[in-house]
mmCIF file of C-alpha atoms and ligand atoms in Angstrom:
data_model
loop_
_atom_site.group_PDB
_atom_site.id
_atom_site.type_symbol
_atom_site.label_atom_id
_atom_site.label_comp_id
_atom_site.label_asym_id
_atom_site.label_seq_id
_atom_site.Cartn_x
_atom_site.Cartn_y
_atom_site.Cartn_z
ATOM 1 C CA UNK A 7 4.104 32.087 23.932
ATOM 2 C CA UNK A 8 5.189 29.142 21.877
ATOM 3 C CA UNK A 9 2.720 26.556 20.703
ATOM 4 C CA UNK A 10 2.655 22.980 21.910
ATOM 5 C CA UNK A 11 1.211 20.284 19.672
ATOM 6 C CA UNK A 12 -0.081 16.917 20.789
ATOM 7 C CA UNK A 13 0.764 14.324 18.180
ATOM 8 C CA UNK A 14 -0.569 10.770 18.171
ATOM 9 C CA UNK A 15 2.017 8.419 16.693
ATOM 10 C CA UNK A 16 1.052 5.110 15.109
ATOM 11 C CA UNK A 17 4.135 3.397 13.701
ATOM 12 C CA UNK A 18 2.049 0.422 12.584
ATOM 13 C CA UNK A 19 3.315 -2.605 10.683
ATOM 14 C CA UNK A 20 6.411 -3.585 8.738
ATOM 15 C CA UNK A 21 8.685 -0.658 8.006
ATOM 16 C CA UNK A 22 6.166 1.805 9.505
ATOM 17 C CA UNK A 23 7.926 2.277 12.857
ATOM 18 C CA UNK A 24 11.339 2.831 11.185
ATOM 19 C CA UNK A 25 10.174 5.526 8.822
ATOM 20 C CA UNK A 26 8.146 7.199 11.561
ATOM 21 C CA UNK A 27 11.242 7.303 13.770
ATOM 22 C CA UNK A 28 13.029 9.400 11.128
ATOM 23 C CA UNK A 29 9.948 11.566 10.649
ATOM 24 C CA UNK A 30 9.920 12.298 14.366
ATOM 25 C CA UNK A 31 13.622 13.183 14.425
ATOM 26 C CA UNK A 32 12.941 15.772 11.748
ATOM 27 C CA UNK A 33 9.811 16.973 13.553
ATOM 28 C CA UNK A 34 11.760 17.469 16.776
ATOM 29 C CA UNK A 35 14.539 19.300 14.967
ATOM 30 C CA UNK A 36 11.991 21.590 13.320
ATOM 31 C CA UNK A 37 10.352 22.242 16.696
ATOM 32 C CA UNK A 38 13.696 23.246 18.180
ATOM 33 C CA UNK A 39 14.585 25.498 15.300
ATOM 34 C CA UNK A 40 11.198 27.182 14.948
ATOM 35 C CA UNK A 41 10.372 27.410 18.637
ATOM 36 C CA UNK A 42 7.349 25.207 19.172
ATOM 37 C CA UNK A 43 6.917 22.090 21.311
ATOM 38 C CA UNK A 44 5.734 18.608 20.528
ATOM 39 C CA UNK A 45 4.108 16.146 22.902
ATOM 40 C CA UNK A 46 4.037 12.646 21.456
ATOM 41 C CA UNK A 47 1.726 9.802 22.436
ATOM 42 C CA UNK A 48 2.517 6.397 20.998
ATOM 43 C CA UNK A 49 -0.252 4.021 20.007
ATOM 44 C CA UNK A 50 0.592 0.379 19.336
ATOM 45 C CA UNK A 51 -2.159 -0.436 16.823
ATOM 46 C CA UNK A 52 -1.332 -2.680 13.935
ATOM 47 C CA UNK A 53 -1.018 -6.365 13.189
ATOM 48 C CA UNK A 54 1.448 -7.209 15.975
ATOM 49 C CA UNK A 55 -0.879 -5.681 18.557
ATOM 50 C CA UNK A 56 -3.885 -7.472 17.076
ATOM 51 C CA UNK A 57 -2.072 -10.826 17.123
ATOM 52 C CA UNK A 58 -1.134 -10.303 20.763
ATOM 53 C CA UNK A 59 -4.444 -8.891 22.032
ATOM 54 C CA UNK A 60 -7.144 -9.349 19.337
ATOM 55 C CA UNK A 61 -7.728 -5.639 19.671
ATOM 56 C CA UNK A 62 -7.767 -3.521 16.493
ATOM 57 C CA UNK A 63 -8.530 0.036 17.592
ATOM 58 C CA UNK A 64 -10.269 0.496 20.947
ATOM 59 C CA UNK A 65 -12.946 3.150 21.381
ATOM 60 C CA UNK A 66 -11.053 4.711 24.296
ATOM 61 C CA UNK A 67 -7.994 5.350 22.109
ATOM 62 C CA UNK A 68 -10.151 6.958 19.441
ATOM 63 C CA UNK A 69 -11.687 9.292 22.034
ATOM 64 C CA UNK A 70 -8.227 10.217 23.276
ATOM 65 C CA UNK A 71 -6.839 10.805 19.788
ATOM 66 C CA UNK A 72 -9.594 13.150 18.596
ATOM 67 C CA UNK A 73 -8.477 15.645 21.239
ATOM 68 C CA UNK A 74 -4.934 15.746 19.879
ATOM 69 C CA UNK A 75 -3.664 18.027 17.133
ATOM 70 C CA UNK A 76 -2.520 15.487 14.556
ATOM 71 C CA UNK A 77 -1.776 11.844 13.887
ATOM 72 C CA UNK A 78 1.419 10.598 12.250
ATOM 73 C CA UNK A 79 1.043 7.106 10.841
ATOM 74 C CA UNK A 80 3.708 4.810 9.347
ATOM 75 C CA UNK A 81 2.066 1.944 7.485
ATOM 76 C CA UNK A 82 -0.459 -0.822 8.076
ATOM 77 C CA UNK A 83 -0.658 -4.272 6.493
ATOM 78 C CA UNK A 84 0.790 -7.683 7.274
ATOM 79 C CA UNK A 85 0.072 -11.070 5.669
ATOM 80 C CA UNK A 86 -0.413 -12.659 9.111
ATOM 81 C CA UNK A 87 -3.811 -10.935 9.370
ATOM 82 C CA UNK A 88 -6.825 -11.537 7.114
ATOM 83 C CA UNK A 89 -6.708 -9.338 3.988
ATOM 84 C CA UNK A 90 -7.812 -5.790 4.771
ATOM 85 C CA UNK A 91 -8.756 -6.387 8.415
ATOM 86 C CA UNK A 92 -6.136 -4.176 10.026
ATOM 87 C CA UNK A 93 -5.912 -1.685 7.124
ATOM 88 C CA UNK A 94 -9.655 -1.053 7.369
ATOM 89 C CA UNK A 95 -9.632 -1.236 11.163
ATOM 90 C CA UNK A 96 -6.853 1.322 11.616
ATOM 91 C CA UNK A 97 -6.431 3.556 8.520
ATOM 92 C CA UNK A 98 -10.037 3.140 7.396
ATOM 93 C CA UNK A 99 -11.350 3.686 10.903
ATOM 94 C CA UNK A 100 -9.398 6.932 11.296
ATOM 95 C CA UNK A 101 -10.333 8.278 7.864
ATOM 96 C CA UNK A 102 -14.003 7.318 7.986
ATOM 97 C CA UNK A 103 -14.944 7.585 11.637
ATOM 98 C CA UNK A 104 -13.089 10.875 12.154
ATOM 99 C CA UNK A 105 -14.699 12.021 8.890
ATOM 100 C CA UNK A 106 -11.371 13.093 7.346
ATOM 101 C CA UNK A 107 -12.952 13.631 3.966
ATOM 102 C CA UNK A 108 -9.974 15.057 2.097
ATOM 103 C CA UNK A 109 -7.025 12.947 1.067
ATOM 104 C CA UNK A 110 -4.453 15.387 -0.291
ATOM 105 C CA UNK A 111 -1.701 13.886 -2.385
ATOM 106 C CA UNK A 112 0.853 16.274 -3.853
ATOM 107 C CA UNK A 113 2.981 14.928 -6.699
ATOM 108 C CA UNK A 114 6.129 16.906 -7.234
ATOM 109 C CA UNK A 115 9.310 15.974 -9.039
ATOM 110 C CA UNK A 116 12.322 17.416 -7.206
ATOM 111 C CA UNK A 117 14.957 16.450 -9.771
ATOM 112 C CA UNK A 118 14.799 14.807 -13.207
ATOM 113 C CA UNK A 119 17.151 12.005 -12.160
ATOM 114 C CA UNK A 120 14.285 10.508 -10.118
ATOM 115 C CA UNK A 121 11.734 10.540 -12.934
ATOM 116 C CA UNK A 122 11.206 7.361 -14.959
ATOM 117 C CA UNK A 123 9.696 9.383 -17.819
ATOM 118 C CA UNK A 124 11.872 10.557 -20.695
ATOM 119 C CA UNK A 125 12.530 14.299 -20.976
ATOM 120 C CA UNK A 126 10.371 15.382 -18.029
ATOM 121 C CA UNK A 127 11.704 17.945 -15.594
ATOM 122 C CA UNK A 128 10.504 19.381 -12.283
ATOM 123 C CA UNK A 129 8.715 22.070 -14.323
ATOM 124 C CA UNK A 130 6.513 19.321 -15.800
ATOM 125 C CA UNK A 131 5.508 17.476 -12.630
ATOM 126 C CA UNK A 132 3.945 19.553 -9.897
ATOM 127 C CA UNK A 133 0.347 18.702 -9.112
ATOM 128 C CA UNK A 134 -2.026 17.937 -6.273
ATOM 129 C CA UNK A 135 -4.571 15.146 -6.354
ATOM 130 C CA UNK A 136 -7.548 15.759 -4.075
ATOM 131 C CA UNK A 137 -8.987 12.326 -3.326
ATOM 132 C CA UNK A 138 -12.378 11.907 -1.673
ATOM 133 C CA UNK A 139 -11.745 9.927 1.489
ATOM 134 C CA UNK A 140 -14.998 8.868 3.176
ATOM 135 C CA UNK A 141 -17.319 7.408 0.514
ATOM 136 C CA UNK A 142 -17.338 5.062 -2.493
ATOM 137 C CA UNK A 143 -17.038 1.280 -2.436
ATOM 138 C CA UNK A 144 -14.453 1.630 0.348
ATOM 139 C CA UNK A 145 -17.060 2.213 3.041
ATOM 140 C CA UNK A 146 -19.707 -0.211 1.782
ATOM 141 C CA UNK A 147 -20.259 -3.728 3.057
ATOM 142 C CA UNK A 148 -19.182 -6.496 0.728
ATOM 143 C CA UNK A 149 -22.077 -8.840 0.059
ATOM 144 C CA UNK A 150 -21.522 -12.439 -1.012
ATOM 145 C CA UNK A 151 -24.635 -14.289 -2.053
ATOM 146 C CA UNK A 152 -24.396 -18.056 -2.368
ATOM 147 C CA UNK A 153 -20.747 -17.847 -1.326
ATOM 148 C CA UNK A 154 -18.714 -20.630 -2.889
ATOM 149 C CA UNK A 155 -21.670 -21.724 -5.010
ATOM 150 C CA UNK A 156 -21.748 -21.794 -8.797
ATOM 151 C CA UNK A 157 -24.202 -18.891 -8.799
ATOM 152 C CA UNK A 158 -22.264 -16.753 -6.338
ATOM 153 C CA UNK A 159 -22.773 -13.012 -6.605
ATOM 154 C CA UNK A 160 -20.383 -10.602 -4.895
ATOM 155 C CA UNK A 161 -21.100 -6.893 -4.655
ATOM 156 C CA UNK A 162 -19.895 -3.720 -2.986
ATOM 157 C CA UNK A 163 -21.637 -0.510 -3.946
ATOM 158 C CA UNK A 164 -20.017 2.589 -5.396
ATOM 159 C CA UNK A 165 -22.122 5.033 -3.407
ATOM 160 C CA UNK A 166 -21.808 8.846 -3.420
ATOM 161 C CA UNK A 167 -23.826 11.442 -1.525
ATOM 162 C CA UNK A 168 -24.416 14.972 -2.724
ATOM 163 C CA UNK A 169 -23.031 16.355 0.549
ATOM 164 C CA UNK A 170 -19.903 14.182 0.321
ATOM 165 C CA UNK A 171 -19.401 15.050 -3.331
ATOM 166 C CA UNK A 172 -19.940 18.743 -2.832
ATOM 167 C CA UNK A 173 -17.556 19.161 0.084
ATOM 168 C CA UNK A 174 -14.655 17.438 -1.669
ATOM 169 C CA UNK A 175 -15.216 19.352 -4.892
ATOM 170 C CA UNK A 176 -15.434 22.612 -2.976
ATOM 171 C CA UNK A 177 -12.201 21.796 -1.118
ATOM 172 C CA UNK A 178 -10.496 21.055 -4.436
ATOM 173 C CA UNK A 179 -11.574 24.424 -5.850
ATOM 174 C CA UNK A 180 -10.072 26.060 -2.774
ATOM 175 C CA UNK A 181 -6.796 24.177 -3.331
ATOM 176 C CA UNK A 182 -6.821 25.297 -6.959
ATOM 177 C CA UNK A 183 -7.279 28.907 -5.799
ATOM 178 C CA UNK A 184 -3.976 28.689 -3.900
ATOM 179 C CA UNK A 185 -2.094 27.625 -7.022
ATOM 180 C CA UNK A 186 -0.550 29.811 -9.632
ATOM 181 C CA UNK A 187 -2.154 28.031 -12.583
ATOM 182 C CA UNK A 188 -5.614 27.930 -11.022
ATOM 183 C CA UNK A 189 -6.697 24.797 -12.868
ATOM 184 C CA UNK A 190 -8.943 22.017 -11.644
ATOM 185 C CA UNK A 191 -9.518 18.722 -13.409
ATOM 186 C CA UNK A 192 -12.407 16.421 -12.495
ATOM 187 C CA UNK A 193 -11.474 12.764 -12.895
ATOM 188 C CA UNK A 194 -14.277 10.179 -12.954
ATOM 189 C CA UNK A 195 -15.737 7.380 -15.028
ATOM 190 C CA UNK A 196 -19.166 8.869 -15.492
ATOM 191 C CA UNK A 197 -19.485 7.349 -18.966
ATOM 192 C CA UNK A 198 -19.521 3.831 -17.493
ATOM 193 C CA UNK A 199 -20.422 4.350 -13.822
ATOM 194 C CA UNK A 200 -23.444 6.563 -14.392
ATOM 195 C CA UNK A 201 -23.822 7.156 -10.647
ATOM 196 C CA UNK A 202 -20.840 9.479 -11.021
ATOM 197 C CA UNK A 203 -23.077 11.847 -12.943
ATOM 198 C CA UNK A 204 -23.483 13.317 -9.463
ATOM 199 C CA UNK A 205 -19.815 14.385 -9.652
ATOM 200 C CA UNK A 206 -20.390 15.848 -13.134
ATOM 201 C CA UNK A 207 -23.352 17.929 -11.968
ATOM 202 C CA UNK A 208 -21.959 19.097 -8.637
ATOM 203 C CA UNK A 209 -18.626 20.008 -10.257
ATOM 204 C CA UNK A 210 -20.441 22.209 -12.788
ATOM 205 C CA UNK A 211 -22.510 23.832 -10.037
ATOM 206 C CA UNK A 212 -19.567 24.646 -7.777
ATOM 207 C CA UNK A 213 -17.497 25.835 -10.758
ATOM 208 C CA UNK A 214 -19.960 28.717 -11.183
ATOM 209 C CA UNK A 215 -18.742 30.106 -7.865
ATOM 210 C CA UNK A 216 -15.107 30.020 -9.013
ATOM 211 C CA UNK A 217 -14.906 31.880 -12.311
ATOM 212 C CA UNK A 218 -11.114 32.323 -11.755
ATOM 213 C CA UNK A 219 -10.563 28.580 -12.014
ATOM 214 C CA UNK A 220 -10.072 26.934 -15.373
ATOM 215 C CA UNK A 221 -11.899 23.597 -15.208
ATOM 216 C CA UNK A 222 -11.507 20.452 -17.245
ATOM 217 C CA UNK A 223 -12.648 16.837 -17.174
ATOM 218 C CA UNK A 224 -11.013 13.460 -17.846
ATOM 219 C CA UNK A 225 -12.077 9.859 -17.448
ATOM 220 C CA UNK A 226 -9.915 7.895 -15.056
ATOM 221 C CA UNK A 227 -8.447 5.596 -17.704
ATOM 222 C CA UNK A 228 -7.407 8.522 -19.876
ATOM 223 C CA UNK A 229 -6.142 10.451 -16.854
ATOM 224 C CA UNK A 230 -3.801 7.553 -15.977
ATOM 225 C CA UNK A 231 -2.489 7.606 -19.524
ATOM 226 C CA UNK A 232 -2.031 11.367 -19.594
ATOM 227 C CA UNK A 233 -0.312 11.414 -16.252
ATOM 228 C CA UNK A 234 2.435 9.319 -17.866
ATOM 229 C CA UNK A 235 2.372 10.938 -21.287
ATOM 230 C CA UNK A 236 1.763 14.586 -20.397
ATOM 231 C CA UNK A 237 2.089 15.117 -16.642
ATOM 232 C CA UNK A 238 2.565 18.844 -17.341
ATOM 233 C CA UNK A 239 -1.153 19.011 -18.136
ATOM 234 C CA UNK A 240 -2.016 18.451 -14.462
ATOM 235 C CA UNK A 241 -2.301 21.132 -11.814
ATOM 236 C CA UNK A 242 -5.029 20.218 -9.286
ATOM 237 C CA UNK A 243 -7.335 17.237 -9.829
ATOM 238 C CA UNK A 244 -10.281 15.997 -7.795
ATOM 239 C CA UNK A 245 -11.565 12.439 -7.886
ATOM 240 C CA UNK A 246 -13.436 9.696 -6.052
ATOM 241 C CA UNK A 247 -11.937 7.559 -3.319
ATOM 242 C CA UNK A 248 -11.151 4.446 -5.369
ATOM 243 C CA UNK A 249 -9.883 6.258 -8.454
ATOM 244 C CA UNK A 250 -7.849 8.560 -6.225
ATOM 245 C CA UNK A 251 -6.202 5.556 -4.635
ATOM 246 C CA UNK A 252 -5.195 4.195 -8.030
ATOM 247 C CA UNK A 253 -4.053 7.334 -9.799
ATOM 248 C CA UNK A 254 -1.948 8.523 -6.867
ATOM 249 C CA UNK A 255 0.150 5.370 -7.121
ATOM 250 C CA UNK A 256 0.810 6.339 -10.747
ATOM 251 C CA UNK A 257 1.659 9.814 -9.487
ATOM 252 C CA UNK A 258 4.040 8.421 -6.891
ATOM 253 C CA UNK A 259 5.971 6.657 -9.664
ATOM 254 C CA UNK A 260 6.478 9.721 -11.829
ATOM 255 C CA UNK A 261 7.766 11.760 -8.896
ATOM 256 C CA UNK A 262 10.370 9.146 -8.068
ATOM 257 C CA UNK A 263 8.545 6.308 -6.391
ATOM 258 C CA UNK A 264 6.873 5.270 -3.188
ATOM 259 C CA UNK A 265 9.895 6.427 -1.240
ATOM 260 C CA UNK A 266 8.768 9.998 -1.638
ATOM 261 C CA UNK A 267 4.960 10.137 -1.884
ATOM 262 C CA UNK A 268 3.151 11.595 1.125
ATOM 263 C CA UNK A 269 -0.441 12.323 1.996
ATOM 264 C CA UNK A 270 -2.648 14.256 4.362
ATOM 265 C CA UNK A 271 -6.105 13.118 5.478
ATOM 266 C CA UNK A 272 -7.903 16.208 6.693
ATOM 267 C CA UNK A 273 -11.185 17.896 7.476
ATOM 268 C CA UNK A 274 -10.883 21.655 8.062
ATOM 269 C CA UNK A 275 -11.297 22.382 11.745
ATOM 270 C CA UNK A 276 -10.429 18.825 12.796
ATOM 271 C CA UNK A 277 -7.182 17.049 13.492
ATOM 272 C CA UNK A 278 -5.418 15.573 10.463
ATOM 273 C CA UNK A 279 -3.836 12.196 9.773
ATOM 274 C CA UNK A 280 -0.514 12.329 7.943
ATOM 275 C CA UNK A 281 1.113 9.308 6.339
ATOM 276 C CA UNK A 282 3.365 8.122 3.540
ATOM 277 C CA UNK A 283 1.250 6.530 0.803
ATOM 278 C CA UNK A 284 3.493 3.465 0.593
ATOM 279 C CA UNK A 285 2.666 0.161 2.224
ATOM 280 C CA UNK A 286 4.278 -1.663 5.121
ATOM 281 C CA UNK A 287 6.662 -3.952 3.184
ATOM 282 C CA UNK A 288 6.720 -6.533 5.994
ATOM 283 C CA UNK A 289 9.659 -8.370 4.392
ATOM 284 C CA UNK A 290 11.861 -5.291 4.784
ATOM 285 C CA UNK A 291 10.914 -4.602 8.390
ATOM 286 C CA UNK A 292 13.846 -3.921 10.690
ATOM 287 C CA UNK A 293 16.407 -3.868 7.861
ATOM 288 C CA UNK A 294 16.760 -0.099 7.678
ATOM 289 C CA UNK A 295 16.266 -0.155 3.908
ATOM 290 C CA UNK A 296 12.960 1.730 3.746
ATOM 291 C CA UNK A 297 13.051 5.280 2.437
ATOM 292 C CA UNK A 298 11.765 7.663 5.142
ATOM 293 C CA UNK A 299 11.461 10.681 2.826
ATOM 294 C CA UNK A 300 7.740 10.046 2.243
ATOM 295 C CA UNK A 301 7.120 10.131 5.978
ATOM 296 C CA UNK A 302 9.327 13.197 6.407
ATOM 297 C CA UNK A 303 7.337 14.838 3.631
ATOM 298 C CA UNK A 304 4.126 13.869 5.495
ATOM 299 C CA UNK A 305 5.618 15.641 8.524
ATOM 300 C CA UNK A 306 6.014 18.768 6.386
ATOM 301 C CA UNK A 307 2.334 18.501 5.410
ATOM 302 C CA UNK A 308 1.439 18.116 9.076
ATOM 303 C CA UNK A 309 3.401 21.240 10.009
ATOM 304 C CA UNK A 310 1.652 23.183 7.276
ATOM 305 C CA UNK A 311 -1.740 22.026 8.534
ATOM 306 C CA UNK A 312 -0.827 22.919 12.119
ATOM 307 C CA UNK A 313 -0.036 26.426 10.932
ATOM 308 C CA UNK A 314 3.752 26.106 11.325
ATOM 309 C CA UNK A 315 4.248 27.356 7.815
ATOM 310 C CA UNK A 316 7.906 28.320 8.077
ATOM 311 C CA UNK A 317 8.795 24.977 9.613
ATOM 312 C CA UNK A 318 6.819 23.180 6.912
ATOM 313 C CA UNK A 319 8.681 25.067 4.205
ATOM 314 C CA UNK A 320 12.004 24.373 5.879
ATOM 315 C CA UNK A 321 11.354 20.613 5.999
ATOM 316 C CA UNK A 322 10.118 20.566 2.420
ATOM 317 C CA UNK A 323 13.104 22.713 1.459
ATOM 318 C CA UNK A 324 15.444 20.277 3.207
ATOM 319 C CA UNK A 325 14.055 17.386 1.164
ATOM 320 C CA UNK A 326 14.286 19.467 -2.016
ATOM 321 C CA UNK A 327 17.831 20.581 -1.164
ATOM 322 C CA UNK A 328 18.929 17.025 -0.499
ATOM 323 C CA UNK A 329 17.435 15.692 -3.727
ATOM 324 C CA UNK A 330 18.845 18.528 -5.813
ATOM 325 C CA UNK A 331 22.295 18.166 -4.245
ATOM 326 C CA UNK A 332 23.147 14.864 -5.895
ATOM 327 C CA UNK A 333 23.979 13.250 -2.545
ATOM 328 C CA UNK A 334 21.079 10.858 -3.130
ATOM 329 C CA UNK A 335 21.132 9.216 -6.539
ATOM 330 C CA UNK A 336 18.303 6.725 -6.060
ATOM 331 C CA UNK A 337 15.124 6.735 -3.998
ATOM 332 C CA UNK A 338 14.772 2.950 -4.143
ATOM 333 C CA UNK A 339 14.565 0.992 -0.915
ATOM 334 C CA UNK A 340 18.073 0.143 0.256
ATOM 335 C CA UNK A 341 19.861 2.722 -1.902
ATOM 336 C CA UNK A 342 20.526 4.595 1.351
ATOM 337 C CA UNK A 343 19.744 3.355 4.823
ATOM 338 C CA UNK A 344 16.670 4.675 6.580
ATOM 339 C CA UNK A 345 18.632 6.498 9.264
ATOM 340 C CA UNK A 346 21.261 7.827 6.821
ATOM 341 C CA UNK A 347 18.468 9.537 4.877
ATOM 342 C CA UNK A 348 17.109 10.944 8.134
ATOM 343 C CA UNK A 349 20.600 12.254 8.946
ATOM 344 C CA UNK A 350 20.888 13.871 5.511
ATOM 345 C CA UNK A 351 17.573 15.679 5.881
ATOM 346 C CA UNK A 352 18.598 16.859 9.341
ATOM 347 C CA UNK A 353 21.882 18.140 7.947
ATOM 348 C CA UNK A 354 19.990 20.071 5.263
ATOM 349 C CA UNK A 355 17.706 21.463 7.930
ATOM 350 C CA UNK A 356 20.783 22.813 9.614
ATOM 351 C CA UNK A 357 20.506 21.039 12.944
HETATM 352 C C1 IPM B 427 -3.644 4.237 0.422
HETATM 353 C C2 IPM B 427 -3.689 2.764 0.670
HETATM 354 C C3 IPM B 427 -4.983 2.409 1.388
HETATM 355 C C4 IPM B 427 -6.122 2.813 0.477
HETATM 356 C C5 IPM B 427 -5.079 0.925 1.816
HETATM 357 C C6 IPM B 427 -3.972 0.562 2.780
HETATM 358 C C7 IPM B 427 -6.423 0.572 2.401
HETATM 359 O O1 IPM B 427 -3.548 2.061 -0.520
HETATM 360 O O2 IPM B 427 -3.656 5.011 1.399
HETATM 361 O O3 IPM B 427 -3.576 4.638 -0.730
HETATM 362 O O4 IPM B 427 -6.518 2.041 -0.403
HETATM 363 O O5 IPM B 427 -6.619 3.910 0.644
HETATM 364 MG MG1 MG B 428 -3.158 3.299 -2.195
#
């Protein structure tokens, strides 16, 4: 019997719906080729929907979505809404309230022509950043005392629990176990943010259970520098939510830009949320200039998580084949139209 997967689709804001459209074309082609079925349910959440209805993400939709197998999300963010309102209300809500504590961000260079670094090849850039996804300043309330006054104080805690720290570190060790190099780097700023001593201690504790893994440590500032200078030093790295957000944008650049960087928000045993890491670029919406490869790569991650391994490898292989072929010389927005890139991936996939 073939499997059927229920996928919740949230195109979102700006270029989100366009890139998701290409992701879904590839998903459907993969389903046909590998003999599984997809049932899609569209959800309209994003800034447009909020402007029209004042609704951000209704409870009923959340209850419906948790029973599905995965969520594919385009992008959220639009200057017509207050800063962060819809991002936190949609992406934040899904990550935090569904407790998707792992944000997996692979960084892989497919061909040196896409790398802005001198003399780096695909052999040098192939890593996975495991970003904690449910704690840190992200989920704390901002507090403004004496707002607008001369003595104003603004704060938002960097808060970590032992349970939250341990589960992400453990997950990262498991990711490292699947890799040939078996290396795990802890990235923090425990010298300045002493609360992150919790990461230092828990990392050392869990490491005892994984004698096969070679561990190392770097402060976030140095890690950003080394990612540019010596990306070949990185295999798997684990870090906090905020630092993971920042360093994965650096990672996106060295693999060829935001056009290619994908991520998975997961919690073993639960449904996952798959998305490109780029933003919504509202100014480019509807122009067919956005690069859908990041979303297509997120589809490959989704297939892997659903257990459709062969399909996942085929989609990833199609992206790799396309980028190695020379048919695409730039990953920048507008270098190829959104649908032309979708067509090229489909052609590689052999449909
Ligand atoms: C990301 C994004 C989000 C984040 C924003 C949209 C809240 O930058 O997924 O990296 O900071 O996590
Ligand atoms: Mg980010």
